[in-house]
XYZ file of C-alpha atoms in Angstrom:
248
model
C 49.867 68.723 42.707
C 49.983 66.251 40.473
C 47.862 63.801 40.077
C 48.854 60.421 40.950
C 48.318 57.726 38.262
C 46.153 54.732 39.085
C 47.726 51.182 39.232
C 44.511 49.387 37.462
C 46.355 45.587 38.375
C 48.219 43.923 41.071
C 49.161 40.420 41.943
C 48.051 38.229 44.913
C 48.816 35.385 45.915
C 46.203 32.980 47.445
C 45.242 29.387 47.649
C 42.492 27.032 46.549
C 43.901 23.190 46.991
C 47.029 23.224 45.108
C 45.553 26.551 42.588
C 47.091 29.464 42.472
C 44.174 32.422 41.999
C 44.666 36.327 41.743
C 42.577 39.431 41.662
C 43.147 42.132 38.697
C 40.887 45.433 39.093
C 37.892 46.469 36.840
C 38.797 49.798 34.446
C 35.382 50.827 36.074
C 36.788 50.394 39.895
C 38.017 53.668 40.544
C 35.544 53.904 43.015
C 36.450 50.954 44.787
C 32.855 50.072 45.210
C 32.737 47.687 42.219
C 33.558 43.803 41.612
C 37.006 41.885 41.242
C 37.499 39.037 38.594
C 39.276 36.079 40.653
C 41.110 33.792 38.250
C 42.716 30.166 38.769
C 42.359 26.270 37.474
C 39.862 24.917 35.455
C 39.128 27.424 33.744
C 37.124 29.555 37.019
C 36.905 33.263 36.020
C 34.268 34.875 37.505
C 33.675 38.454 38.886
C 33.189 39.146 42.574
C 30.737 42.093 44.223
C 32.690 43.888 47.300
C 30.053 42.400 49.082
C 30.711 38.382 49.006
C 33.309 39.372 50.224
C 34.486 37.919 53.523
C 36.612 40.714 55.745
C 37.998 44.068 54.439
C 40.715 44.490 52.140
C 41.996 47.653 54.477
C 44.680 48.041 57.234
C 42.152 49.979 58.436
C 38.494 51.187 56.912
C 38.973 54.941 58.307
C 40.800 57.823 56.516
C 43.228 59.135 58.228
C 45.736 61.859 57.726
C 49.389 61.383 56.158
C 51.729 63.164 55.729
C 53.458 62.118 52.240
C 56.968 61.649 51.005
C 58.225 60.265 47.060
C 61.923 59.352 47.060
C 64.987 61.559 49.419
C 62.042 62.390 51.842
C 60.087 64.754 48.600
C 57.806 66.561 50.819
C 54.254 65.365 48.282
C 51.326 66.491 50.726
C 49.458 65.578 53.411
C 46.227 63.482 53.096
C 43.950 61.101 53.576
C 45.145 57.093 53.414
C 44.249 53.853 53.903
C 46.406 51.604 52.983
C 44.659 48.170 51.284
C 45.993 45.255 52.056
C 44.910 43.384 48.671
C 46.059 45.396 46.342
C 49.195 46.507 48.208
C 48.408 50.019 46.912
C 47.458 53.016 49.283
C 44.197 54.997 48.643
C 43.872 59.070 49.010
C 41.598 61.644 48.486
C 42.312 64.576 46.145
C 41.759 67.946 46.887
C 38.841 67.030 45.329
C 37.580 64.156 47.428
C 37.907 61.947 44.827
C 39.691 58.502 45.986
C 42.812 57.839 43.701
C 45.396 55.146 44.441
C 49.247 56.209 44.269
C 51.559 54.420 42.102
C 54.166 53.439 44.492
C 57.001 54.235 41.888
C 56.028 57.770 43.179
C 54.489 57.765 46.891
C 57.493 55.999 48.619
C 56.520 56.988 52.995
C 53.254 57.301 54.313
C 53.659 59.147 57.681
C 50.271 58.616 60.003
C 48.919 60.423 62.100
C 46.388 60.586 65.347
C 43.651 62.904 64.254
C 44.832 65.770 63.160
C 47.524 66.530 65.334
C 50.763 66.163 62.160
C 53.240 66.391 65.497
C 52.630 63.192 66.123
C 53.401 59.939 64.465
C 50.910 56.915 64.663
C 52.607 54.674 62.010
C 55.029 55.074 58.948
C 54.328 52.503 56.519
C 57.126 52.835 53.475
C 59.081 51.112 50.108
C 62.055 52.631 49.895
C 63.929 50.538 51.363
C 65.615 47.263 49.278
C 64.174 45.024 47.174
C 61.502 43.295 49.130
C 62.357 39.302 48.699
C 60.191 36.413 50.081
C 61.150 32.804 49.300
C 63.754 34.275 46.539
C 60.690 36.073 45.095
C 60.465 39.992 44.522
C 57.569 41.190 46.348
C 55.853 44.654 45.584
C 54.468 46.177 48.928
C 54.439 48.567 51.752
C 56.207 47.569 54.792
C 54.528 48.529 58.608
C 58.293 50.314 60.774
C 57.644 49.150 63.681
C 60.659 51.157 65.554
C 63.235 53.805 64.346
C 66.214 52.364 65.745
C 69.334 51.496 63.544
C 68.034 47.285 63.012
C 64.030 48.095 62.337
C 61.874 45.374 62.715
C 59.414 45.590 59.456
C 55.957 44.200 58.939
C 54.229 42.777 55.616
C 50.883 42.552 56.533
C 48.524 40.787 53.380
C 45.523 39.903 52.530
C 45.298 36.496 50.897
C 41.649 35.584 49.046
C 40.477 32.481 49.630
C 38.264 30.414 47.655
C 35.996 27.393 49.016
C 33.073 25.592 48.229
C 29.902 26.432 50.254
C 26.641 24.537 50.318
C 27.676 21.077 49.169
C 29.243 22.891 46.544
C 26.804 24.650 44.498
C 28.180 27.968 45.464
C 31.437 29.749 46.145
C 32.972 31.325 49.538
C 35.357 34.496 49.342
C 36.977 35.124 52.271
C 39.806 37.417 52.777
C 42.446 36.205 55.331
C 45.368 37.889 57.285
C 48.901 36.712 55.982
C 51.811 38.181 58.228
C 55.512 38.588 57.419
C 58.781 40.339 58.588
C 61.981 41.373 58.274
C 65.401 43.084 59.901
C 66.276 46.131 57.876
C 69.695 48.128 58.804
C 71.494 50.345 56.097
C 68.675 49.861 53.856
C 69.504 46.068 53.354
C 65.993 43.904 53.980
C 65.916 40.290 54.987
C 63.171 38.364 55.102
C 62.298 36.277 58.392
C 61.376 32.794 58.358
C 58.984 33.396 61.571
C 59.769 35.411 64.698
C 61.886 33.879 67.200
C 65.241 33.972 68.927
C 67.998 32.274 66.617
C 65.822 34.109 63.613
C 66.792 37.709 64.667
C 70.135 36.852 66.812
C 71.314 35.521 63.104
C 70.875 38.577 62.018
C 72.392 41.063 64.224
C 76.296 41.445 64.399
C 78.013 40.948 67.909
C 74.703 39.606 69.584
C 76.522 37.090 71.945
C 76.371 39.514 74.595
C 72.538 39.718 74.341
C 71.652 36.300 75.419
C 72.290 37.384 79.278
C 69.608 40.510 78.438
C 67.310 37.823 76.803
C 67.070 35.821 79.806
C 66.714 38.493 82.305
C 64.170 40.751 80.358
C 62.060 37.934 79.912
C 62.213 38.150 75.672
C 60.718 35.030 73.958
C 61.639 37.216 70.419
C 57.917 35.460 69.533
C 56.017 38.444 69.875
C 56.611 41.751 67.707
C 56.944 43.503 71.196
C 59.761 41.448 72.543
C 61.418 42.001 68.924
C 61.063 45.957 69.234
C 61.964 45.919 73.059
C 64.887 44.080 72.637
C 66.412 45.919 68.885
C 66.307 49.208 71.225
C 67.974 47.631 73.709
C 70.645 46.511 70.849
C 71.366 49.310 69.483
C 72.242 51.211 72.897
C 74.361 48.721 73.500
C 76.237 49.205 69.671
C 75.824 52.617 69.974
C 77.832 52.223 74.338
C 80.652 50.095 72.509
C 81.074 51.913 69.811
C 81.574 55.433 72.231
C 83.967 53.435 74.317
C 86.604 51.882 71.196
C 86.384 55.911 69.976
C 87.257 57.233 73.661
């Protein structure tokens, strides 16, 4: 199996007051135990050891078995992985047990399994869809696929680095915070949802007027992942039934 090249640089959006910050992984960070350099306004430039960061960079600290695919569903192999939310990169252990970072232009889909049972799927991360755009800006990331119907709810889970004053401004505090964005994907088209709501979801579903009674009957607020996934499954059945009826 070819060694997947290491991606050394990443840009992460974060806020400290009005200051934008981004993070660069140092060249010795292949083992991911080193430090991170934070850049910002007022000539702020400081290397931060991992132990000074509050919060985890990973979606799950534990390594999980995954089936990995390149473009066009070409199988790359099965390896243990974990998803770095700060970098939006997937780490994997190669056959010698070395930790690597998968190049996103090679690794397009990661299918995670429970334990060693490859017949079951717990989570799917993918970057093989159309360009992901938030506020007219493209975002390089892996999206978590929350359902497998024709219209799918996709989640982008990121970590933002917050730089704050501590000890009356004499020290800096570095905290990783969760940031979530949601999308509706269909026919390789991905549309960002400003927030989970009935209005935002329904406007992206063609012929969705008939769903309003269903939403009321099921008591769906569509403000939660669970509610949206349930509606998309109902919608999938509704559309397929309608199409089958016309065909007859």
